[in-house]
């Protein structure tokens, strides 16, 4: 069995679904079900006795210790986090609580459990982190590699950086077999519509504006979520304890390019009633404070050492994603509840 924290969120739920599609090894999911967590993401698993869902917090040491001693997982994959940069700007407290203190508590409990294991070397603690810890790049800078200096710029990335450092220290000091991954921006099914790609699809279909921060020329390196999941499975299988791995798709795109691409696919799949392009809904709005200009990942290490490569290009992955949102309007309706509308009013006032 493996323990997956944050398994009801965007990437965590994709990871669990893909895992159980390819393996019979059971999964124990621990998720606090914040606004970003949604048990409906796992609905296709109903009645499947290979998974156990526990509603709880990674910072609840007594709960996690009890779960570990009862279920005896061979690995922990830690997705649980507060993950939205804009929310971290409005209110960093939750990010400090979950990403720093929560990870610390999880590491402490994992260490105590691991200390009692017969086969210590076989255990794995995989910590899922982000490329945002490296800060921002200029247009001519080489992509982030594993040795790039940490220079986080937002409360979100600073809290993730702190958690990465704790994970590193638990390996260095105590020998806990940890692996840390730094992945670029993901997109795909079950992505909460506060993030750029699902927000734009959602707003476009409702005739609302498609907000681009500043000049829209910021660059992100996009990876289809299922490729991130396959990289994590590979790392769990064959990664070296104590190592960090960058994960990315070599798909650098400006935000303007991403949004116009989405508009063009929607024009094809679900044309507007007035036959005009969704591009007409694009609006340039106030920039995000401290907005990082460019992220890019050098993923040569995972490719060379572990033979991982993404299966999707941006063109193929983004079409699948738009199709998924069109086919799953009920899911979107469920997650865009009252709390969601309050967030939009605050953020785009
Ligand atoms: P998400 O916000 O969609 O999901 C986070 C999940 O964690 C939710 O289900 C939430 O309920 C749960 N959670 C939050 N606090 C918790 C706590 N204290 N205890 C237990 N569960 C808690 O995030 P995501 O996009 O799926 O990201 C997952 C991980 O991957 C995060 O650690 C994030 O930093 C990292 N990451 C994300 C991206 C991306 O593009 N989304 C890229 C690289 C890395
Ligand atoms: P986001 O999806 O929030 O991911 P991150 O900030 O973690 O990279 O944003 C992706 C990019 O899109 C980022 O440069 C901010 C920008 N953006 C907009 O231009 N408009 C929006 O409404 C949102 C949510 C993001």
Short mmCIF file of C-alpha atoms and ligand atoms in Angstrom, two decimals:
data_model
loop_
_atom_site.label_atom_id
_atom_site.label_comp_id
_atom_site.label_asym_id
_atom_site.label_seq_id
_atom_site.Cartn_x
_atom_site.Cartn_y
_atom_site.Cartn_z
CA UNK A 1 0.00 0.00 0.00
CA UNK A 2 1.01 3.60 -0.55
CA UNK A 3 -0.24 6.70 1.29
CA UNK A 4 -1.21 9.60 -0.96
CA UNK A 5 -1.81 12.91 0.80
CA UNK A 6 -3.87 15.54 -1.04
CA UNK A 7 -5.33 12.74 -3.17
CA UNK A 8 -8.63 14.56 -3.70
CA UNK A 9 -6.97 17.59 -5.30
CA UNK A 10 -6.11 18.19 -8.94
CA UNK A 11 -2.84 16.28 -9.37
CA UNK A 12 -3.37 13.90 -6.44
CA UNK A 13 -6.67 12.59 -7.78
CA UNK A 14 -5.21 12.12 -11.27
CA UNK A 15 -2.33 10.25 -9.64
CA UNK A 16 -4.65 7.92 -7.69
CA UNK A 17 -6.85 7.21 -10.73
CA UNK A 18 -3.84 6.46 -12.92
CA UNK A 19 -2.19 4.37 -10.20
CA UNK A 20 -5.21 2.11 -9.76
CA UNK A 21 -5.66 1.85 -13.52
CA UNK A 22 -2.17 0.34 -13.74
CA UNK A 23 -1.58 -1.46 -10.48
CA UNK A 24 -3.47 -3.45 -7.88
CA UNK A 25 -1.42 -2.03 -5.04
CA UNK A 26 -3.93 -0.32 -2.71
CA UNK A 27 -3.92 3.40 -1.98
CA UNK A 28 -4.68 5.13 1.30
CA UNK A 29 -5.75 8.73 0.64
CA UNK A 30 -5.51 11.44 3.29
CA UNK A 31 -7.08 14.76 2.34
CA UNK A 32 -8.37 17.69 4.40
CA UNK A 33 -10.92 18.55 1.67
CA UNK A 34 -10.19 22.26 1.56
CA UNK A 35 -11.97 24.28 -1.16
CA UNK A 36 -9.52 22.65 -3.64
CA UNK A 37 -10.19 19.05 -2.59
CA UNK A 38 -13.16 17.22 -4.01
CA UNK A 39 -14.14 13.62 -3.31
CA UNK A 40 -16.12 13.62 -6.57
CA UNK A 41 -12.76 13.52 -8.38
CA UNK A 42 -12.57 9.91 -7.14
CA UNK A 43 -16.15 9.02 -7.98
CA UNK A 44 -15.17 6.53 -10.68
CA UNK A 45 -13.56 4.45 -7.89
CA UNK A 46 -16.79 3.97 -5.92
CA UNK A 47 -17.06 0.36 -4.76
CA UNK A 48 -13.39 -0.30 -5.50
CA UNK A 49 -11.88 -1.92 -2.40
CA UNK A 50 -8.32 -1.05 -3.42
CA UNK A 51 -8.58 2.42 -1.94
CA UNK A 52 -9.37 3.91 1.46
CA UNK A 53 -10.26 7.59 1.84
CA UNK A 54 -9.60 9.38 5.13
CA UNK A 55 -10.76 12.94 5.68
CA UNK A 56 -7.99 14.57 7.71
CA UNK A 57 -5.04 16.93 7.94
CA UNK A 58 -1.37 16.09 7.30
CA UNK A 59 -0.62 18.24 10.36
CA UNK A 60 -2.67 15.94 12.64
CA UNK A 61 0.21 13.85 13.99
CA UNK A 62 -1.96 11.48 16.04
CA UNK A 63 -4.18 10.69 13.06
CA UNK A 64 -1.28 10.17 10.66
CA UNK A 65 0.64 8.01 13.17
CA UNK A 66 -2.45 5.85 13.64
CA UNK A 67 -2.96 5.51 9.87
CA UNK A 68 0.66 4.51 9.32
CA UNK A 69 0.66 1.91 12.06
CA UNK A 70 -2.63 0.40 10.89
CA UNK A 71 -2.04 0.42 7.10
CA UNK A 72 1.78 -0.01 6.98
CA UNK A 73 2.38 1.79 3.64
CA UNK A 74 5.69 1.24 1.86
CA UNK A 75 5.69 4.84 0.62
CA UNK A 76 4.18 8.27 1.16
CA UNK A 77 3.53 10.57 -1.80
CA UNK A 78 2.88 14.06 -0.46
CA UNK A 79 0.68 16.24 -2.67
CA UNK A 80 -1.18 17.98 0.18
CA UNK A 81 -0.63 21.72 -0.03
CA UNK A 82 -2.17 25.11 -0.52
CA UNK A 83 -1.33 25.65 -4.19
CA UNK A 84 -2.67 28.93 -5.58
CA UNK A 85 -0.26 31.88 -5.83
CA UNK A 86 -3.01 34.55 -5.89
CA UNK A 87 -4.57 33.16 -2.71
CA UNK A 88 -1.14 33.18 -1.05
CA UNK A 89 -0.91 36.90 -1.85
CA UNK A 90 -4.31 37.63 -0.28
CA UNK A 91 -3.65 35.42 2.77
CA UNK A 92 -0.37 33.56 3.33
CA UNK A 93 -1.29 32.05 6.73
CA UNK A 94 -2.83 28.81 5.39
CA UNK A 95 0.25 28.31 3.22
CA UNK A 96 2.54 28.50 6.24
CA UNK A 97 0.27 26.15 8.21
CA UNK A 98 -0.07 23.41 5.59
CA UNK A 99 2.98 23.70 3.39
CA UNK A 100 5.53 24.31 6.13
CA UNK A 101 4.09 23.12 9.46
CA UNK A 102 1.98 20.38 7.89
CA UNK A 103 4.94 18.97 5.96
CA UNK A 104 7.08 19.16 9.10
CA UNK A 105 4.50 17.19 11.12
CA UNK A 106 4.14 14.63 8.34
CA UNK A 107 7.92 14.20 8.19
CA UNK A 108 8.13 13.73 11.96
CA UNK A 109 5.48 11.02 11.98
CA UNK A 110 6.97 9.38 8.88
CA UNK A 111 10.39 9.33 10.53
CA UNK A 112 9.07 7.62 13.67
CA UNK A 113 7.26 5.01 11.55
CA UNK A 114 10.26 4.46 9.27
CA UNK A 115 12.59 4.04 12.28
CA UNK A 116 10.66 0.95 13.30
CA UNK A 117 10.63 -0.65 9.84
CA UNK A 118 12.64 -3.83 9.21
CA UNK A 119 13.59 -2.84 5.68
CA UNK A 120 14.36 0.87 6.06
CA UNK A 121 16.02 1.21 2.65
CA UNK A 122 12.86 0.16 0.81
CA UNK A 123 10.70 2.97 2.23
CA UNK A 124 10.07 6.14 0.15
CA UNK A 125 8.86 9.62 1.03
CA UNK A 126 8.13 11.43 -2.25
CA UNK A 127 7.59 15.15 -1.81
CA UNK A 128 5.79 16.80 -4.72
CA UNK A 129 7.06 20.34 -5.21
CA UNK A 130 7.14 23.02 -7.84
CA UNK A 131 9.54 24.82 -10.16
CA UNK A 132 8.35 28.11 -8.61
CA UNK A 133 10.88 27.65 -5.77
CA UNK A 134 13.61 28.65 -8.26
CA UNK A 135 12.16 32.12 -8.80
CA UNK A 136 11.95 33.81 -12.17
CA UNK A 137 13.99 33.64 -15.39
CA UNK A 138 14.96 36.27 -17.95
CA UNK A 139 14.15 35.52 -21.57
CA UNK A 140 17.70 34.36 -22.38
CA UNK A 141 18.41 32.46 -19.14
CA UNK A 142 18.93 28.69 -19.25
CA UNK A 143 16.05 26.60 -17.86
CA UNK A 144 15.95 25.61 -14.16
CA UNK A 145 18.04 22.53 -13.38
CA UNK A 146 18.35 20.59 -10.14
CA UNK A 147 21.26 22.73 -8.95
CA UNK A 148 19.59 26.09 -9.62
CA UNK A 149 19.58 28.29 -6.51
CA UNK A 150 16.25 28.56 -4.66
CA UNK A 151 14.88 32.10 -4.96
CA UNK A 152 11.13 31.93 -4.26
CA UNK A 153 9.17 35.13 -4.87
CA UNK A 154 5.62 34.51 -3.65
CA UNK A 155 4.35 33.38 -0.25
CA UNK A 156 3.27 30.17 -2.02
CA UNK A 157 6.68 29.40 -3.51
CA UNK A 158 8.46 30.45 -0.30
CA UNK A 159 6.33 28.02 1.70
CA UNK A 160 7.02 25.22 -0.81
CA UNK A 161 10.74 26.05 -0.71
CA UNK A 162 10.70 25.79 3.10
CA UNK A 163 9.04 22.38 2.88
CA UNK A 164 11.62 21.21 0.32
CA UNK A 165 14.41 22.24 2.67
CA UNK A 166 12.83 20.31 5.54
CA UNK A 167 12.54 17.22 3.34
CA UNK A 168 16.17 17.57 2.35
CA UNK A 169 17.21 17.93 6.00
CA UNK A 170 15.28 14.80 7.02
CA UNK A 171 17.27 12.84 4.48
CA UNK A 172 20.61 14.41 5.32
CA UNK A 173 20.22 14.31 9.10
CA UNK A 174 18.12 11.22 9.78
CA UNK A 175 18.56 9.21 6.58
CA UNK A 176 14.83 9.18 5.76
CA UNK A 177 14.67 7.99 2.11
CA UNK A 178 13.12 11.11 0.60
CA UNK A 179 12.81 12.21 -3.01
CA UNK A 180 11.74 15.71 -4.03
CA UNK A 181 10.26 16.61 -7.40
CA UNK A 182 10.09 20.13 -8.85
CA UNK A 183 7.50 20.18 -11.61
CA UNK A 184 6.36 22.90 -13.98
CA UNK A 185 2.74 24.09 -14.44
CA UNK A 186 0.28 21.23 -14.88
CA UNK A 187 -3.03 21.24 -16.75
CA UNK A 188 -5.70 18.62 -17.43
CA UNK A 189 -8.84 17.05 -15.90
CA UNK A 190 -10.03 18.07 -12.40
CA UNK A 191 -8.05 21.33 -12.42
CA UNK A 192 -9.81 23.81 -10.15
CA UNK A 193 -11.09 26.78 -12.20
CA UNK A 194 -9.15 29.40 -10.24
CA UNK A 195 -6.00 28.53 -12.25
CA UNK A 196 -5.44 30.03 -15.69
CA UNK A 197 -6.42 27.21 -18.07
CA UNK A 198 -9.63 25.95 -16.41
CA UNK A 199 -10.63 29.52 -15.48
CA UNK A 200 -10.40 30.60 -19.11
CA UNK A 201 -12.41 27.62 -20.37
CA UNK A 202 -15.05 28.20 -17.69
CA UNK A 203 -15.32 31.96 -18.30
CA UNK A 204 -15.31 31.60 -22.08
CA UNK A 205 -18.30 29.26 -22.06
CA UNK A 206 -20.21 31.67 -19.79
CA UNK A 207 -19.56 34.72 -21.96
CA UNK A 208 -17.31 36.27 -19.32
CA UNK A 209 -14.00 38.04 -19.71
CA UNK A 210 -10.78 36.06 -20.04
CA UNK A 211 -8.43 37.92 -17.69
CA UNK A 212 -4.76 38.17 -18.62
CA UNK A 213 -2.53 39.73 -15.98
CA UNK A 214 -0.37 42.63 -17.14
CA UNK A 215 0.81 42.26 -20.75
CA UNK A 216 0.13 38.51 -20.95
CA UNK A 217 3.74 37.88 -22.02
CA UNK A 218 4.69 35.86 -18.92
CA UNK A 219 5.93 32.38 -19.81
CA UNK A 220 5.09 29.06 -18.17
CA UNK A 221 6.32 25.57 -19.13
CA UNK A 222 3.16 23.44 -19.37
CA UNK A 223 2.92 19.71 -18.63
CA UNK A 224 -0.15 17.51 -19.05
CA UNK A 225 -1.05 16.23 -15.58
CA UNK A 226 -0.92 12.55 -16.56
CA UNK A 227 2.68 13.01 -17.64
CA UNK A 228 3.47 14.41 -14.20
CA UNK A 229 1.82 11.33 -12.69
CA UNK A 230 3.86 8.95 -14.86
CA UNK A 231 7.04 10.76 -13.82
CA UNK A 232 6.11 10.35 -10.14
CA UNK A 233 5.42 6.63 -10.61
CA UNK A 234 8.80 6.27 -12.29
CA UNK A 235 10.53 8.13 -9.45
CA UNK A 236 8.81 5.99 -6.86
CA UNK A 237 9.99 2.88 -8.71
CA UNK A 238 13.52 3.80 -9.61
CA UNK A 239 14.47 7.20 -8.15
CA UNK A 240 17.49 7.47 -5.90
CA UNK A 241 16.74 8.34 -2.25
CA UNK A 242 18.00 11.81 -1.34
CA UNK A 243 17.80 13.07 -4.92
CA UNK A 244 15.67 15.82 -6.44
CA UNK A 245 14.20 15.59 -9.93
CA UNK A 246 12.92 18.36 -12.19
CA UNK A 247 9.85 17.42 -14.22
CA UNK A 248 8.69 19.39 -17.24
CA UNK A 249 7.37 19.12 -20.74
CA UNK A 250 9.59 21.58 -22.64
CA UNK A 251 6.43 23.46 -23.59
CA UNK A 252 7.15 27.13 -22.95
CA UNK A 253 4.20 29.33 -23.86
CA UNK A 254 3.24 32.92 -23.10
CA UNK A 255 -0.04 33.29 -21.25
CA UNK A 256 -1.45 35.16 -24.25
CA UNK A 257 -0.55 32.24 -26.49
CA UNK A 258 -2.20 29.75 -24.08
CA UNK A 259 -5.39 31.80 -23.94
CA UNK A 260 -5.66 32.35 -27.70
CA UNK A 261 -5.03 28.63 -28.25
CA UNK A 262 -7.88 27.83 -25.85
CA UNK A 263 -10.14 30.30 -27.68
CA UNK A 264 -9.36 28.69 -31.04
CA UNK A 265 -10.07 25.16 -29.76
CA UNK A 266 -13.33 26.34 -28.19
CA UNK A 267 -14.26 28.09 -31.46
CA UNK A 268 -13.89 24.68 -33.08
CA UNK A 269 -15.49 22.44 -30.40
CA UNK A 270 -18.22 24.72 -29.06
CA UNK A 271 -18.69 27.82 -31.26
CA UNK A 272 -20.30 30.95 -29.81
CA UNK A 273 -23.95 31.47 -30.75
CA UNK A 274 -23.02 34.74 -32.52
CA UNK A 275 -20.24 32.93 -34.50
CA UNK A 276 -17.63 35.40 -33.21
CA UNK A 277 -14.38 34.13 -31.70
CA UNK A 278 -13.91 33.66 -27.97
CA UNK A 279 -10.81 35.81 -28.49
CA UNK A 280 -13.17 38.82 -28.26
CA UNK A 281 -13.55 38.04 -24.53
CA UNK A 282 -9.82 38.48 -23.74
CA UNK A 283 -9.21 41.35 -21.29
CA UNK A 284 -5.90 42.63 -19.96
CA UNK A 285 -6.28 43.24 -16.22
CA UNK A 286 -4.14 44.48 -13.33
CA UNK A 287 -0.95 42.43 -12.95
CA UNK A 288 -0.29 40.04 -10.06
CA UNK A 289 2.07 41.63 -7.48
CA UNK A 290 5.58 40.15 -7.74
CA UNK A 291 4.53 38.19 -10.85
CA UNK A 292 7.32 35.83 -12.01
CA UNK A 293 8.09 36.49 -15.67
CA UNK A 294 9.26 33.12 -16.91
CA UNK A 295 9.56 29.50 -15.74
CA UNK A 296 11.30 26.79 -17.75
CA UNK A 297 12.40 23.31 -16.72
CA UNK A 298 15.47 21.40 -17.77
CA UNK A 299 14.26 17.80 -17.38
CA UNK A 300 17.37 16.06 -18.67
CA UNK A 301 18.16 14.35 -15.35
CA UNK A 302 14.91 12.38 -15.10
CA UNK A 303 15.15 11.56 -18.79
CA UNK A 304 18.77 10.36 -18.62
CA UNK A 305 18.68 8.63 -15.22
CA UNK A 306 15.16 7.19 -15.26
CA UNK A 307 14.19 7.16 -18.92
CA UNK A 308 11.05 9.28 -18.39
CA UNK A 309 9.60 11.43 -21.15
CA UNK A 310 6.20 13.12 -21.45
CA UNK A 311 3.71 11.40 -23.75
CA UNK A 312 1.71 14.51 -24.65
CA UNK A 313 2.69 17.62 -26.55
CA UNK A 314 1.02 20.88 -25.54
CA UNK A 315 -1.13 20.69 -28.68
CA UNK A 316 -2.44 17.19 -27.91
CA UNK A 317 -2.83 17.71 -24.15
CA UNK A 318 -4.68 21.00 -24.42
CA UNK A 319 -7.24 19.57 -26.85
CA UNK A 320 -7.89 16.65 -24.48
CA UNK A 321 -8.28 19.11 -21.63
CA UNK A 322 -10.83 21.32 -23.41
CA UNK A 323 -12.76 18.21 -24.44
CA UNK A 324 -12.77 16.99 -20.80
CA UNK A 325 -14.19 20.29 -19.53
CA UNK A 326 -16.90 20.28 -22.21
CA UNK A 327 -17.82 16.69 -21.31
CA UNK A 328 -17.75 17.28 -17.55
CA UNK A 329 -19.81 20.41 -17.04
CA UNK A 330 -21.46 18.78 -14.01
CA UNK A 331 -18.08 18.55 -12.25
CA UNK A 332 -17.42 22.23 -13.01
CA UNK A 333 -20.87 23.16 -11.70
CA UNK A 334 -20.22 21.27 -8.46
CA UNK A 335 -16.93 23.00 -7.71
CA UNK A 336 -18.00 26.51 -8.70
CA UNK A 337 -20.16 26.94 -5.60
CA UNK A 338 -20.80 30.05 -3.50
CA UNK A 339 -17.27 30.11 -2.10
CA UNK A 340 -15.88 30.10 -5.60
CA UNK A 341 -17.94 33.11 -6.63
CA UNK A 342 -16.81 35.07 -3.57
CA UNK A 343 -13.18 34.39 -4.57
CA UNK A 344 -13.74 35.64 -8.13
CA UNK A 345 -15.37 38.85 -6.89
CA UNK A 346 -12.43 39.54 -4.58
CA UNK A 347 -9.71 38.65 -7.08
CA UNK A 348 -11.06 40.34 -10.22
CA UNK A 349 -12.81 43.32 -8.60
P1 LIG B 1 -4.70 21.37 -5.29
O1 LIG B 1 -4.82 22.67 -4.57
O2 LIG B 1 -5.61 21.08 -6.44
O3 LIG B 1 -4.87 20.14 -4.28
C1 LIG B 1 -4.33 20.14 -3.00
C2 LIG B 1 -5.02 19.04 -2.21
O4 LIG B 1 -4.46 18.99 -0.90
C3 LIG B 1 -6.52 19.30 -2.02
O5 LIG B 1 -7.24 18.09 -2.21
C4 LIG B 1 -6.63 19.75 -0.57
O6 LIG B 1 -7.88 19.42 0.03
C5 LIG B 1 -5.49 18.98 0.07
N1 LIG B 1 -4.98 19.62 1.27
C6 LIG B 1 -4.70 20.93 1.47
N2 LIG B 1 -4.24 21.14 2.71
C7 LIG B 1 -4.22 19.92 3.32
C8 LIG B 1 -3.82 19.47 4.62
N3 LIG B 1 -3.36 20.32 5.53
N4 LIG B 1 -3.91 18.15 4.89
C9 LIG B 1 -4.39 17.27 3.97
N5 LIG B 1 -4.78 17.65 2.74
C10 LIG B 1 -4.69 18.95 2.42
O7 LIG B 1 -3.18 21.29 -5.73
P2 LIG B 1 -2.51 20.55 -6.97
O8 LIG B 1 -2.44 21.47 -8.10
O9 LIG B 1 -3.11 19.21 -7.12
O10 LIG B 1 -1.02 20.38 -6.40
C11 LIG B 1 -0.62 19.23 -5.68
C12 LIG B 1 0.84 19.40 -5.28
O11 LIG B 1 1.63 19.56 -6.45
C13 LIG B 1 1.10 20.64 -4.43
O12 LIG B 1 2.04 20.29 -3.44
C14 LIG B 1 1.68 21.65 -5.40
O13 LIG B 1 2.57 22.53 -4.75
C15 LIG B 1 2.40 20.74 -6.36
N6 LIG B 1 2.54 21.25 -7.74
C16 LIG B 1 1.46 21.72 -8.43
C17 LIG B 1 1.61 22.16 -9.74
C18 LIG B 1 0.43 22.66 -10.56
O14 LIG B 1 0.63 23.14 -11.68
N7 LIG B 1 -0.80 22.54 -10.07
C19 LIG B 1 2.87 22.12 -10.35
C20 LIG B 1 3.95 21.62 -9.62
C21 LIG B 1 3.77 21.19 -8.32
P1 LIG B 2 -1.69 30.03 -12.46
O1 LIG B 2 -2.55 29.06 -13.18
O2 LIG B 2 -2.24 30.74 -11.28
O3 LIG B 2 -0.34 29.26 -12.10
P2 LIG B 2 1.07 29.85 -11.48
O4 LIG B 2 0.85 31.22 -10.99
O5 LIG B 2 1.31 28.89 -10.38
O6 LIG B 2 2.05 29.78 -12.60
O7 LIG B 2 -1.22 31.12 -13.51
C1 LIG B 2 -0.51 30.77 -14.68
C2 LIG B 2 -0.11 32.06 -15.35
O8 LIG B 2 -1.30 32.75 -15.80
C3 LIG B 2 0.60 33.03 -14.42
O9 LIG B 2 1.58 33.74 -15.15
C4 LIG B 2 -0.50 33.98 -13.98
C5 LIG B 2 -1.39 34.04 -15.19
N1 LIG B 2 -2.83 34.30 -14.94
C6 LIG B 2 -3.50 35.29 -15.66
O10 LIG B 2 -2.90 35.98 -16.52
N2 LIG B 2 -4.83 35.49 -15.43
C7 LIG B 2 -5.52 34.76 -14.49
O11 LIG B 2 -6.73 35.03 -14.29
C8 LIG B 2 -4.84 33.73 -13.76
C9 LIG B 2 -5.55 32.90 -12.73
C10 LIG B 2 -3.49 33.52 -14.02
#
